[in-house]
mmCIF file of C-alpha atoms in Angstrom:
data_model
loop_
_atom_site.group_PDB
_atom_site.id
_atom_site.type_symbol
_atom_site.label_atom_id
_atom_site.label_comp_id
_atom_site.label_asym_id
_atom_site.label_seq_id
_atom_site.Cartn_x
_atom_site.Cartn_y
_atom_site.Cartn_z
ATOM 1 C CA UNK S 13 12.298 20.328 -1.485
ATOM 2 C CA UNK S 14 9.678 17.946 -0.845
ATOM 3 C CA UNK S 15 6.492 19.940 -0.258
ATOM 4 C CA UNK S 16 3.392 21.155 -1.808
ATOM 5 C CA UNK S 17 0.827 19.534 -3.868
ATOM 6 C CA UNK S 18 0.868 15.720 -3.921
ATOM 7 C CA UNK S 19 1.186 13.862 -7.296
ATOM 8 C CA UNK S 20 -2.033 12.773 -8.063
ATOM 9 C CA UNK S 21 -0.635 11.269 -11.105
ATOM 10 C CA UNK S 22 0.881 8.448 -8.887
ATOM 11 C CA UNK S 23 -1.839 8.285 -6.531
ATOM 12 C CA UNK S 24 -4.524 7.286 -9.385
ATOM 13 C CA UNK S 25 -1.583 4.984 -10.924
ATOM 14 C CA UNK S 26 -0.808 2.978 -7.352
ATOM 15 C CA UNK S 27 -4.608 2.959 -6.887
ATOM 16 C CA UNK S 28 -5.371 1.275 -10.267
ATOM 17 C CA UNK S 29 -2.996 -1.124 -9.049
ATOM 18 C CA UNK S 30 -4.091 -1.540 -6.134
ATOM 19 C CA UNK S 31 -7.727 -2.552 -6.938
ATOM 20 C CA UNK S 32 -5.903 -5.005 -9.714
ATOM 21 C CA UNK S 33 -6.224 -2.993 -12.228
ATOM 22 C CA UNK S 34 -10.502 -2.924 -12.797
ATOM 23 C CA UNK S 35 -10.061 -1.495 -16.246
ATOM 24 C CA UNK S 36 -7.754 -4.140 -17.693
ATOM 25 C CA UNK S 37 -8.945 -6.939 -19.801
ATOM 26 C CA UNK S 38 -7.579 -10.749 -20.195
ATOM 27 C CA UNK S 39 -6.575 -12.000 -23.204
ATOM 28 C CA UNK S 40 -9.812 -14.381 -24.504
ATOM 29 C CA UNK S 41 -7.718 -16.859 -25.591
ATOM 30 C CA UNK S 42 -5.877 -16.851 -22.038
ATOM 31 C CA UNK S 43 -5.579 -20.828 -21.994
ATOM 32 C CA UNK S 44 -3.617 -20.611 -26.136
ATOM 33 C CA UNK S 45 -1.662 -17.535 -24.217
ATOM 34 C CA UNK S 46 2.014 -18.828 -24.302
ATOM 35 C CA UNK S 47 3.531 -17.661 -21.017
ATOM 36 C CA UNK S 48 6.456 -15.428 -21.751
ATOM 37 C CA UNK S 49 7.361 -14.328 -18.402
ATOM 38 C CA UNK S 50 6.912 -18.185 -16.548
ATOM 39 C CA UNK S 51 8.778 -19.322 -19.515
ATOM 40 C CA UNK S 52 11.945 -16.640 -18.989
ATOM 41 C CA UNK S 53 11.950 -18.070 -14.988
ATOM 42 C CA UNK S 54 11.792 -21.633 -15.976
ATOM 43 C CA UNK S 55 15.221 -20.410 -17.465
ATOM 44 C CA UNK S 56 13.653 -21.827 -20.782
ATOM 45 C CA UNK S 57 14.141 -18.803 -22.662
ATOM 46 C CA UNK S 58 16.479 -15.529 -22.105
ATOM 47 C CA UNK S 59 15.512 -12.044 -21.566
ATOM 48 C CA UNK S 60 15.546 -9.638 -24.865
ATOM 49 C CA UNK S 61 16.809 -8.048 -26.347
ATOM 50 C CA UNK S 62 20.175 -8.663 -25.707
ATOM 51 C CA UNK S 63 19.608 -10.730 -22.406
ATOM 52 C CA UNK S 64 20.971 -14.603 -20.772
ATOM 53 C CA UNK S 65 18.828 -16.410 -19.405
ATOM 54 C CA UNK S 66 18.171 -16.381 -15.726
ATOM 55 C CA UNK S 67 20.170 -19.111 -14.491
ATOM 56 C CA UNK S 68 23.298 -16.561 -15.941
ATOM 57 C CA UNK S 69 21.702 -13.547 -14.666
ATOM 58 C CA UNK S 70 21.227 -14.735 -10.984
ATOM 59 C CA UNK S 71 24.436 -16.871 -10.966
ATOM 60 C CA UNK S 72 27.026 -13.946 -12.457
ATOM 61 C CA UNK S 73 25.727 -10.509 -12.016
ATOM 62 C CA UNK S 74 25.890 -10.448 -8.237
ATOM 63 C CA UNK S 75 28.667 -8.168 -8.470
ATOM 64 C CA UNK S 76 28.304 -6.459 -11.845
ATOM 65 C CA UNK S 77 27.246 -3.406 -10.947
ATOM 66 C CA UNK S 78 27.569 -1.488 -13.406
ATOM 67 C CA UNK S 79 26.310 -3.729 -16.207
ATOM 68 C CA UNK S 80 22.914 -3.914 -13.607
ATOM 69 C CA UNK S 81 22.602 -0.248 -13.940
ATOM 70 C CA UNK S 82 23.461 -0.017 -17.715
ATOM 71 C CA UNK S 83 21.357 -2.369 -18.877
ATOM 72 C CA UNK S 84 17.469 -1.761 -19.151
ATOM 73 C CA UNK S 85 16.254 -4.343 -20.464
ATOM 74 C CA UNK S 86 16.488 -7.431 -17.860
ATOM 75 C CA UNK S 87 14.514 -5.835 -14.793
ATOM 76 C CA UNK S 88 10.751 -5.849 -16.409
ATOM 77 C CA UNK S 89 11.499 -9.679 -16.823
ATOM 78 C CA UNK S 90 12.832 -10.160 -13.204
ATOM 79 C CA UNK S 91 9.840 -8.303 -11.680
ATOM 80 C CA UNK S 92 6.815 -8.897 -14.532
ATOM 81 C CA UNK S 93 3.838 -6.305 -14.147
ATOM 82 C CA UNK S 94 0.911 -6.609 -15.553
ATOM 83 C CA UNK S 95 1.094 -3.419 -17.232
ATOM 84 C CA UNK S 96 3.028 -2.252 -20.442
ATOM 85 C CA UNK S 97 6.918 -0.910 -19.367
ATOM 86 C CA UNK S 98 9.743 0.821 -21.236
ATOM 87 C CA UNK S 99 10.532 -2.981 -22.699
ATOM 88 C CA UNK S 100 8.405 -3.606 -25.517
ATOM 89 C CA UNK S 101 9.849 -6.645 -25.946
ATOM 90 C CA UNK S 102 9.011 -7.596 -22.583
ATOM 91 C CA UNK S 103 5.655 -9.100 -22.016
ATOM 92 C CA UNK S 104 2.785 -8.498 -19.366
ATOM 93 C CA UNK S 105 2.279 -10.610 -16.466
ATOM 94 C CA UNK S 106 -1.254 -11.850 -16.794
ATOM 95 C CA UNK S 107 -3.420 -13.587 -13.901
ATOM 96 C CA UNK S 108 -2.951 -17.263 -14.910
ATOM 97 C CA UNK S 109 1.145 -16.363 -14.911
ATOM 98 C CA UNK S 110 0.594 -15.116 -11.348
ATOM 99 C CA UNK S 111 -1.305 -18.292 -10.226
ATOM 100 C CA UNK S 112 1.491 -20.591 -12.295
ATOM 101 C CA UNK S 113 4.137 -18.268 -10.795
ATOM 102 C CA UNK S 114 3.204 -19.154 -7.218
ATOM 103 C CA UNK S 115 3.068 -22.555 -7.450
ATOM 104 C CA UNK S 116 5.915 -23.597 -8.524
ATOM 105 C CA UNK S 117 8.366 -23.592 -5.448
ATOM 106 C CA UNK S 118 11.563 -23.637 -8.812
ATOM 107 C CA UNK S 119 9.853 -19.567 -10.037
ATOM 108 C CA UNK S 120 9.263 -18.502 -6.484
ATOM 109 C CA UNK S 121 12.965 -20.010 -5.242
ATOM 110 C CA UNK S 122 14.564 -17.710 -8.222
ATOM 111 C CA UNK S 123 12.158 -14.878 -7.747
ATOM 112 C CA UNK S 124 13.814 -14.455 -4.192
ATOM 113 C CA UNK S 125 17.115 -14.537 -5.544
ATOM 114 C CA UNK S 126 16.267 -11.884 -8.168
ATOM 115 C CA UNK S 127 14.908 -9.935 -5.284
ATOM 116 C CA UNK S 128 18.684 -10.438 -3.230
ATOM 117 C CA UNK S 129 19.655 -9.461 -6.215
ATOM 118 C CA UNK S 130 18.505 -5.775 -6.951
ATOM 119 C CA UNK S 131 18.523 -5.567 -3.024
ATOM 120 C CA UNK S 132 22.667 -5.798 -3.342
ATOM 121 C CA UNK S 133 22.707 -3.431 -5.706
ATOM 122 C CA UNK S 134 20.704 -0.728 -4.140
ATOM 123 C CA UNK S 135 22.665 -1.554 -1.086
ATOM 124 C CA UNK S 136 20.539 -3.483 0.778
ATOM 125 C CA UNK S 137 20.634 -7.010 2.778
ATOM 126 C CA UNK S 138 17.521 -9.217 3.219
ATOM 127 C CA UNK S 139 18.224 -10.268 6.643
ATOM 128 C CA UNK S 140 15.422 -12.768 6.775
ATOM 129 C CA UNK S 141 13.386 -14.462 3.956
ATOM 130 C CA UNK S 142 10.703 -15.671 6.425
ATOM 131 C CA UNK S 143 9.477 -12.116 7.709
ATOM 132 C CA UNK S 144 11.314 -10.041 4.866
ATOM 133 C CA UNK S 145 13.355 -8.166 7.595
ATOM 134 C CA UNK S 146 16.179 -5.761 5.647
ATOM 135 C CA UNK S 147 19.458 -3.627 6.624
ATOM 136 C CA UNK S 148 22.196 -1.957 5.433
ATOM 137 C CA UNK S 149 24.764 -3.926 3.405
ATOM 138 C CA UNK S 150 27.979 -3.438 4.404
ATOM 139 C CA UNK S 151 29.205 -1.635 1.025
ATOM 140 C CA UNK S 152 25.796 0.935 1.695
ATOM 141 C CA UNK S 153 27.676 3.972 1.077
ATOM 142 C CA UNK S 154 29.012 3.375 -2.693
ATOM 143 C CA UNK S 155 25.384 2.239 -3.770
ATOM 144 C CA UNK S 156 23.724 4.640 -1.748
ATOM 145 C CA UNK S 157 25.489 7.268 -3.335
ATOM 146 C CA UNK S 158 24.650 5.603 -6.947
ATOM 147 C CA UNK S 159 21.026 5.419 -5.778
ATOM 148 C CA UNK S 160 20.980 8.905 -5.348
ATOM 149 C CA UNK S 161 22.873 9.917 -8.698
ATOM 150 C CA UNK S 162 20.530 8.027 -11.017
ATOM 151 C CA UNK S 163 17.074 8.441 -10.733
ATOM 152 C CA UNK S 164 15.645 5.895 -13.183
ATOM 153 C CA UNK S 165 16.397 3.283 -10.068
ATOM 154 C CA UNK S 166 13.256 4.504 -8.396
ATOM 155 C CA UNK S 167 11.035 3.377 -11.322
ATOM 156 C CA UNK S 168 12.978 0.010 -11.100
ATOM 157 C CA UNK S 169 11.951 -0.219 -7.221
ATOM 158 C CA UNK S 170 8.360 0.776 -7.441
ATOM 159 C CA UNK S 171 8.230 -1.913 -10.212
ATOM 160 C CA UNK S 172 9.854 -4.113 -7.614
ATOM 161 C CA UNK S 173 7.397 -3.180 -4.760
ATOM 162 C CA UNK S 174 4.452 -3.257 -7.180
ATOM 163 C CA UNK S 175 5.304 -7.457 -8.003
ATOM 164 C CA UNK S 176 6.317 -8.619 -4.793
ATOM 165 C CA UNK S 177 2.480 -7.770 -4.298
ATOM 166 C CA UNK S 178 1.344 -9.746 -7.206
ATOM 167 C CA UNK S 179 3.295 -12.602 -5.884
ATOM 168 C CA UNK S 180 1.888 -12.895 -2.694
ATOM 169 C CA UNK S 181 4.936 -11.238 -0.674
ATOM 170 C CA UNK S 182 2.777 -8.077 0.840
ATOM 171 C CA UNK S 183 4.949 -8.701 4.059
ATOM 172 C CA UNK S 184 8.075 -7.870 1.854
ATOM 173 C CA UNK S 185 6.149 -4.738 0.694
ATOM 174 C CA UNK S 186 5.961 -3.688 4.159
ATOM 175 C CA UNK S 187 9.643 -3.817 5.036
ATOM 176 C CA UNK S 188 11.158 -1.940 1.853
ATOM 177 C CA UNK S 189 9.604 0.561 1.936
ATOM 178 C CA UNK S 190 10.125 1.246 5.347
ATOM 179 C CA UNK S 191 13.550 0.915 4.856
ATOM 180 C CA UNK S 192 12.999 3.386 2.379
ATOM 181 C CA UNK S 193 11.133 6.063 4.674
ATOM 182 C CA UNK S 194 13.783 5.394 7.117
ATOM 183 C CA UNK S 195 16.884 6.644 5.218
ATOM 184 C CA UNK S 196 14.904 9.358 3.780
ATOM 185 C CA UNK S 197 12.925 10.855 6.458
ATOM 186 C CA UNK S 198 15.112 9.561 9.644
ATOM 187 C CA UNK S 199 18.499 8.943 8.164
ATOM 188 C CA UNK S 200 18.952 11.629 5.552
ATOM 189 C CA UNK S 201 20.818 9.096 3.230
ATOM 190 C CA UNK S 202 19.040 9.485 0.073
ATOM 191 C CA UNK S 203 17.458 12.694 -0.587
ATOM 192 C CA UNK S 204 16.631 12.480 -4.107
ATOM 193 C CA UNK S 205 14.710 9.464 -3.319
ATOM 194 C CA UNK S 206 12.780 10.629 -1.072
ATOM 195 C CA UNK S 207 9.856 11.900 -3.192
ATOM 196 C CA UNK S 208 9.579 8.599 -4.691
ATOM 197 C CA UNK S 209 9.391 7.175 -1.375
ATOM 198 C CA UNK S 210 5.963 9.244 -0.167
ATOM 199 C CA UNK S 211 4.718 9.460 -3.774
ATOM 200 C CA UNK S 212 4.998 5.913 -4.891
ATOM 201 C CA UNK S 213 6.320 3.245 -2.343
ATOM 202 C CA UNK S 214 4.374 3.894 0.334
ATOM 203 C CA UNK S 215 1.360 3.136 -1.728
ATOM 204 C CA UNK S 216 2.597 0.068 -3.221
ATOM 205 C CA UNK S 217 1.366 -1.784 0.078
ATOM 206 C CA UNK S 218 -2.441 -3.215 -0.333
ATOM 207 C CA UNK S 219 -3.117 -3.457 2.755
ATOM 208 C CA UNK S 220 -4.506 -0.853 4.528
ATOM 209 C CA UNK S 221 -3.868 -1.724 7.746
ATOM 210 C CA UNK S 222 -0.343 -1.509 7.077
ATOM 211 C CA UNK S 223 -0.181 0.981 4.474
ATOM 212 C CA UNK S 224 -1.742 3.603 7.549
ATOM 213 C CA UNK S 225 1.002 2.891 9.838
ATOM 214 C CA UNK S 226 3.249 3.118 7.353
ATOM 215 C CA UNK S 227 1.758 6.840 6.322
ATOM 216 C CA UNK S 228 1.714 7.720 9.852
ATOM 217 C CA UNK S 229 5.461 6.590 10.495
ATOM 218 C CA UNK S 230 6.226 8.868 7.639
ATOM 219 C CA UNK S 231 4.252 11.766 9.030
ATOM 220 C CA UNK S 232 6.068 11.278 12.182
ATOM 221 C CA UNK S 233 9.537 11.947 10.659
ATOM 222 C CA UNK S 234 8.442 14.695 7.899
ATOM 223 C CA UNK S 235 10.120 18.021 8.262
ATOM 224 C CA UNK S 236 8.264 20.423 8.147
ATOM 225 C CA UNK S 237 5.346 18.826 9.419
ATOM 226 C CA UNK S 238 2.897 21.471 7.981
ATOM 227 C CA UNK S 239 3.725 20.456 4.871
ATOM 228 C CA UNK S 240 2.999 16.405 4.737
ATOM 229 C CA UNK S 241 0.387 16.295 2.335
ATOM 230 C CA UNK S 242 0.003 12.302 1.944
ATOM 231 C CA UNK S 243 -2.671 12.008 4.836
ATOM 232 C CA UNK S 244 -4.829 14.172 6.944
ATOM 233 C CA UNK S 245 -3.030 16.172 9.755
ATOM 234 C CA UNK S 246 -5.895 16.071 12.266
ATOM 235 C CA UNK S 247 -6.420 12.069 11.819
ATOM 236 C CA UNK S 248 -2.559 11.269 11.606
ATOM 237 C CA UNK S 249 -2.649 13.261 15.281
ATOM 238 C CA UNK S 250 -5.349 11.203 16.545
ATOM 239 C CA UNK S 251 -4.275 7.998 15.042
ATOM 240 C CA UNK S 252 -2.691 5.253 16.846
ATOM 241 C CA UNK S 253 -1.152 2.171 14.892
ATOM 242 C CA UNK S 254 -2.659 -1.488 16.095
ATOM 243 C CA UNK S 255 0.024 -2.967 17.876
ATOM 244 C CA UNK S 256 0.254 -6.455 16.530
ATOM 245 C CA UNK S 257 3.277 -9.283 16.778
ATOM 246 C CA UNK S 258 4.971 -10.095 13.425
ATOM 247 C CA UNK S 259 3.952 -12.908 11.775
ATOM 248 C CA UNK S 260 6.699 -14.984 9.689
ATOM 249 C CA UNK S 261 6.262 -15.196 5.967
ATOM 250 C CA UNK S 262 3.829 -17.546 4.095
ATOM 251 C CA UNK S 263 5.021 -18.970 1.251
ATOM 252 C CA UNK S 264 2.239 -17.962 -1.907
ATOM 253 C CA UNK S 265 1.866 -21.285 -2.754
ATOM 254 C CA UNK S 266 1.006 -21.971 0.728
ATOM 255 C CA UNK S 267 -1.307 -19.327 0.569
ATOM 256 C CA UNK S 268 -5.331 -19.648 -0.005
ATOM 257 C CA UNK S 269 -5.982 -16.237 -1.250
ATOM 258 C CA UNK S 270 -5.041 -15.817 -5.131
ATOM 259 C CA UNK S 271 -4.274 -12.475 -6.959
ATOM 260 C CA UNK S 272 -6.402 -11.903 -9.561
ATOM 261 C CA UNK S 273 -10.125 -11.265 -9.255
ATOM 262 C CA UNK S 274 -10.740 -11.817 -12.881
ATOM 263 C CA UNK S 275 -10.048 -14.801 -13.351
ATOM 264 C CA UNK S 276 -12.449 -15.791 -10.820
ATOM 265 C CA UNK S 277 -10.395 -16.015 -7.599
ATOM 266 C CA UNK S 278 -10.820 -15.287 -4.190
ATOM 267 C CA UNK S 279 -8.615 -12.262 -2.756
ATOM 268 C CA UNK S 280 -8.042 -10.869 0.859
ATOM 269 C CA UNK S 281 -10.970 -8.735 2.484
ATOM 270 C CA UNK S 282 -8.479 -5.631 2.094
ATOM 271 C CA UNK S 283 -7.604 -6.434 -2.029
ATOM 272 C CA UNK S 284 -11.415 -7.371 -2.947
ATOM 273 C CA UNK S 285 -12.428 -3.231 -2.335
ATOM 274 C CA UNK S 286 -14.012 -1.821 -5.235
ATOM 275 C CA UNK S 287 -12.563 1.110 -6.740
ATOM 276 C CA UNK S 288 -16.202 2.767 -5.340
ATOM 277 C CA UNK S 289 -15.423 1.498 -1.994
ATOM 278 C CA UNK S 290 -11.926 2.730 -1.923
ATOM 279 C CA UNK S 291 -12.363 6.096 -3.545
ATOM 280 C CA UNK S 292 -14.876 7.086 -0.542
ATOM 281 C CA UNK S 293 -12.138 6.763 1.666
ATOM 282 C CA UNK S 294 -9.118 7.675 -0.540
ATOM 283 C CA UNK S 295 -5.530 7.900 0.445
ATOM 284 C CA UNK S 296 -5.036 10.846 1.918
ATOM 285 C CA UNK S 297 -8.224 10.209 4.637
ATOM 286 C CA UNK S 298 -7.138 6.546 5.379
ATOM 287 C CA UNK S 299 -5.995 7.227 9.066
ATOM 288 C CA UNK S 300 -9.058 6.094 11.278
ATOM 289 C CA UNK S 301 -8.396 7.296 15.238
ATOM 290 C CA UNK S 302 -9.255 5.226 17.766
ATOM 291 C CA UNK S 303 -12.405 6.409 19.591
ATOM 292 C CA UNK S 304 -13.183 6.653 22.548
ATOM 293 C CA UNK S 305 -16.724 7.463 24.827
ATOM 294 C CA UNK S 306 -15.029 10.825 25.560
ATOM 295 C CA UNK S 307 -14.478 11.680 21.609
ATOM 296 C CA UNK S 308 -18.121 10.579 20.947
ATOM 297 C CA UNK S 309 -19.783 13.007 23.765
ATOM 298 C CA UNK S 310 -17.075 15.694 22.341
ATOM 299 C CA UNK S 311 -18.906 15.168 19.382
ATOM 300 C CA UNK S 312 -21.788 15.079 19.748
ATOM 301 C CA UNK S 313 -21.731 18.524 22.134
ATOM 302 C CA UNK S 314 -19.878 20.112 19.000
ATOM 303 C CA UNK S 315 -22.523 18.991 17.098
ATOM 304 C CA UNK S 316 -25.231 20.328 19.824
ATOM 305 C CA UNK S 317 -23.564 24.274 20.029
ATOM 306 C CA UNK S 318 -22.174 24.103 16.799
ATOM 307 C CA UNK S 319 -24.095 22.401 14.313
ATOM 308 C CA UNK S 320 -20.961 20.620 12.615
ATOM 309 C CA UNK S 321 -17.611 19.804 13.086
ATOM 310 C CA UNK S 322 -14.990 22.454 11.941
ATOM 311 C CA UNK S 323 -12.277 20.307 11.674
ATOM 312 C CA UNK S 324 -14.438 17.617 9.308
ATOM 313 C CA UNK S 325 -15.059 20.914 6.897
ATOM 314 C CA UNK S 326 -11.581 21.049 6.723
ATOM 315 C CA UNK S 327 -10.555 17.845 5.809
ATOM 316 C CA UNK S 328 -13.448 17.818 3.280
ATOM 317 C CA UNK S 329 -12.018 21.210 1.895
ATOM 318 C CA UNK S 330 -8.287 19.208 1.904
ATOM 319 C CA UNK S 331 -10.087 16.583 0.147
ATOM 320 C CA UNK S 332 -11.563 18.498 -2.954
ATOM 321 C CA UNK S 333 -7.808 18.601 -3.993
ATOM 322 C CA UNK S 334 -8.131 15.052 -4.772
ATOM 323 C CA UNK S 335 -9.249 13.765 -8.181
ATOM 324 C CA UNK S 336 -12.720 12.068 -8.375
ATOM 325 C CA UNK S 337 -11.574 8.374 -7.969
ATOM 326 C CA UNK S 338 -9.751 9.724 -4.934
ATOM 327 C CA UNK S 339 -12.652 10.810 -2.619
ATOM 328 C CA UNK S 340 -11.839 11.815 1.726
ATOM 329 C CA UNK S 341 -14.099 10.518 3.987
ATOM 330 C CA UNK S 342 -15.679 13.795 4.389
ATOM 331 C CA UNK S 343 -18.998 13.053 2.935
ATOM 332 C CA UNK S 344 -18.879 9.810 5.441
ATOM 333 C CA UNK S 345 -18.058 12.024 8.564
ATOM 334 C CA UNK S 346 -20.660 14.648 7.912
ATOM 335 C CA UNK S 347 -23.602 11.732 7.688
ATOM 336 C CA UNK S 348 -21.976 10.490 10.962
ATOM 337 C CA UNK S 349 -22.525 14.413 12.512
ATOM 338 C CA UNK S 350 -25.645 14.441 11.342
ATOM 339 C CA UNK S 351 -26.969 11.154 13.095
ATOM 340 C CA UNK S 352 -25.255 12.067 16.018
ATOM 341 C CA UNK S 353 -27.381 15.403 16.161
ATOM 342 C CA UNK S 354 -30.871 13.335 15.357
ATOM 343 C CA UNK S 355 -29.628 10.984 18.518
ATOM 344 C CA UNK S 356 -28.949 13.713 20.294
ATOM 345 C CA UNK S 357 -32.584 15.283 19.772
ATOM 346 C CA UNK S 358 -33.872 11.706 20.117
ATOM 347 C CA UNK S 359 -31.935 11.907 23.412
ATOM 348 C CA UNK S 360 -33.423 15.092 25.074
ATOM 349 C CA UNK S 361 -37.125 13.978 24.167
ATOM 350 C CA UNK S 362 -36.321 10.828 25.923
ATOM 351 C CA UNK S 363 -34.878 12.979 28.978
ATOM 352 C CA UNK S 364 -37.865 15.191 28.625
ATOM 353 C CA UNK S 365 -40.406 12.064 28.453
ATOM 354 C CA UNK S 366 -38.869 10.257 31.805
ATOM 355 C CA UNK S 367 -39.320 13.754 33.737
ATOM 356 C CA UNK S 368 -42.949 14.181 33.346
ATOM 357 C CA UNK S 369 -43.100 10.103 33.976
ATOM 358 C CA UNK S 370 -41.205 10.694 37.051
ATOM 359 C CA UNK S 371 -44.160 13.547 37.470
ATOM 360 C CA UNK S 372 -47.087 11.856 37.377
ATOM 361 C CA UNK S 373 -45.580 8.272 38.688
ATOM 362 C CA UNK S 374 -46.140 6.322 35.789
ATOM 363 C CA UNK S 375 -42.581 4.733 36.136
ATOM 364 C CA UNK S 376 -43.991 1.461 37.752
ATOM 365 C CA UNK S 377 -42.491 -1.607 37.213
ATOM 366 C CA UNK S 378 -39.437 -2.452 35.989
ATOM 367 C CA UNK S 379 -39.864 -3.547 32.322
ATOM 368 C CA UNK S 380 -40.556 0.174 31.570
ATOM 369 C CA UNK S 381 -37.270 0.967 33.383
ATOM 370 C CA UNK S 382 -35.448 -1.569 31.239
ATOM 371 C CA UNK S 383 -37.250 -0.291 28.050
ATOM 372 C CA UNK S 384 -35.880 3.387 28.343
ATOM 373 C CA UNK S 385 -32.731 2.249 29.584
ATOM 374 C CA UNK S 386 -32.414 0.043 26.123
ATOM 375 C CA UNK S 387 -33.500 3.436 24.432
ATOM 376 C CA UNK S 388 -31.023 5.599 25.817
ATOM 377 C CA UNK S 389 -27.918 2.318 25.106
ATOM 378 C CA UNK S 390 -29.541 2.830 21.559
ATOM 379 C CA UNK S 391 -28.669 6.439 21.393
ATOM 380 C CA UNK S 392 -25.495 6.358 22.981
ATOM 381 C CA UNK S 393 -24.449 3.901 20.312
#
């Protein structure tokens, strides 16, 4: 079953990561740092314990199945985080890793392959390393069915999902996991991955643009519907994803825009959100509908006869599930209501005002008609 409460656990945990994780601090000594991770995909050292180096792993475990699922060791230093794992041994990524990571076409050329890689085994072809485009692999059933038998694999993914984003490959992001909501939610392949999916992959993706289609695809295919609690039901109604043509993949050392904000660099107008900024919004209030001039007189007539919006309480009472760093809009909203009854009132006294001009004929020249008529624009925006 795949209902009920969401994990806020993961939400705070893919937020933190999100945001680059605020509360983490550098090494001072960063520059003396000797780079454990660049060093393992320079294939100048091999992965421990008990690891080859990567040249070996990339070049002969294509097929080895079951050594990739028995062995736990290699996949932190395929996909580096820069957060502690299960491999102690293994060391975090750190921002000036990331930067050295990206541009050096040799890391980036064997990062791909490590991605093809885990891809095969999960079943899984990359159809297209320009736009990250995936499908089925041709032996989908056997690792399907593998996928769904051991459930460590979807920690292994959402590691996956979590560095393609630190290494500039948020397009990649994109595709898995909607390969992922598709065999769970359309498909019905792989049920016991499913939770993973909605709990943890789907917010992987940094950009919000993409991460609310993505939500709203899901929402789409949920059954039951009553119980999708990743995103507001009355906004996922009213929202409508920006159709936009797909744009080939940019290699991150092409790239401008560089991961890590402390270390002083510049990141995408989506990334740079404070965790302040983003916990106003918060996850599960994301979906913004597109509005129209009908929508804003609905409004503002609710506002008129009922002196708020009923269906704002409720996504503010939907909200207050949320921890605090994971905020709805609600608070947002109700200002909005509020402002649209003051223009409202503004509105009326301005009706009111040009009937006893219209009275006594002081409407004489047009600059006064221009003047109300940028009054009432004012109040209708």
């Amino acid at each position: 079953q795949c209902s009920g409460r969401r994990n806020w656990t993961a939400a705070r945990d893919l937020q933190r990561y999100r945001n680059h994780y605020p509360d983490l601090k550098e090494p001072e000594n960063e520059e003396e740092e000797e780079m454990w991770n660049l060093s393992f995909y320079k294939n100048e050292i091999a992965f421990v314990p008990h690891g080859v180096f990567i040249e070996t792993l990339l070049s002969s475990w294509w097929d080895k199945y079951e050594m990739l699922e028995e062995n736990h060791s290699y996949i932190q230093w395929l996909f580096p985080l820069r957060e502690h794992g299960m491999n102690w041994r293994a060391r975090p990524l750190t921002c000036q890793e990331i930067q050295a990571f990206r541009k050096s076409k040799e890391v980036m050329d064997r990062f791909i392959r490590a991605y093809k890689l885990m891809l095969g085994f999960y079943g899984i072809h990359l159809v297209n390393e320009e736009t990250g485009e995936l499908k089925r692999a041709e032996n989908w059933r056997e690792r399907f069915e593998n996928l769904n038998r051991f459930s460590h694999n979807n920690l292994r993914i959402t590691r996956i999902l979590k560095c393609l984003g630190e290494m500039g490959y948020e397009d990649y992001q994109v595709h898995l996991v909607k390969f992922f909501l598709t065999e769970t939610l359309v498909e019905g392949t792989l049920p016991n991955v499913k939770r993973s999916a909605l709990d943890y992959f789907l917010f992987t993706v940094r950009s919000k643009e993409k991460r609310r289609e993505l939500i709203h695809y899901a929402w789409q295919h949920f059954r039951p519907p009553g119980s999708f609690v990743w995103g507001p039901h009355d906004k996922l109604r009213k929202y409508r994803p920006r159709s936009a043509k797909p744009q080939l993949h940019q290699r991150p050392e092409d790239k401008q825009d560089t991961p890590c904000q402390k270390c002083g660099d510049s990141v995408g107008k989506d990334q740079n959100q404070s965790p302040e900024v983003e916990q106003k919004a918060g996850d599960a209030a994301e979906l913004q509908p597109e509005m129209s001039d009908e929508h804003v007189k609905e409004k503002i007539s609710k506002c008129v006869l009922k002196g708020g919006d009923d269906e704002e309480e409720k996504e503010a009472s939907f909200a207050q599930l949320e921890e605090k760093d994971l905020k709805s809009e609600a608070e947002e909203v109700q200002g909005t209501a509020e402002n649209d009854c003051t223009k409202e009132s503004k509105k009326r006294k301005l009706s009111a005002n040009m009937a006893d001009a219209k009275g006594d004929g002081s409407l004489k020249n047009s600059a006064d008609i221009e003047n109300i008529s940028h009054n009432l624009g004012e109040c209708a925006i």
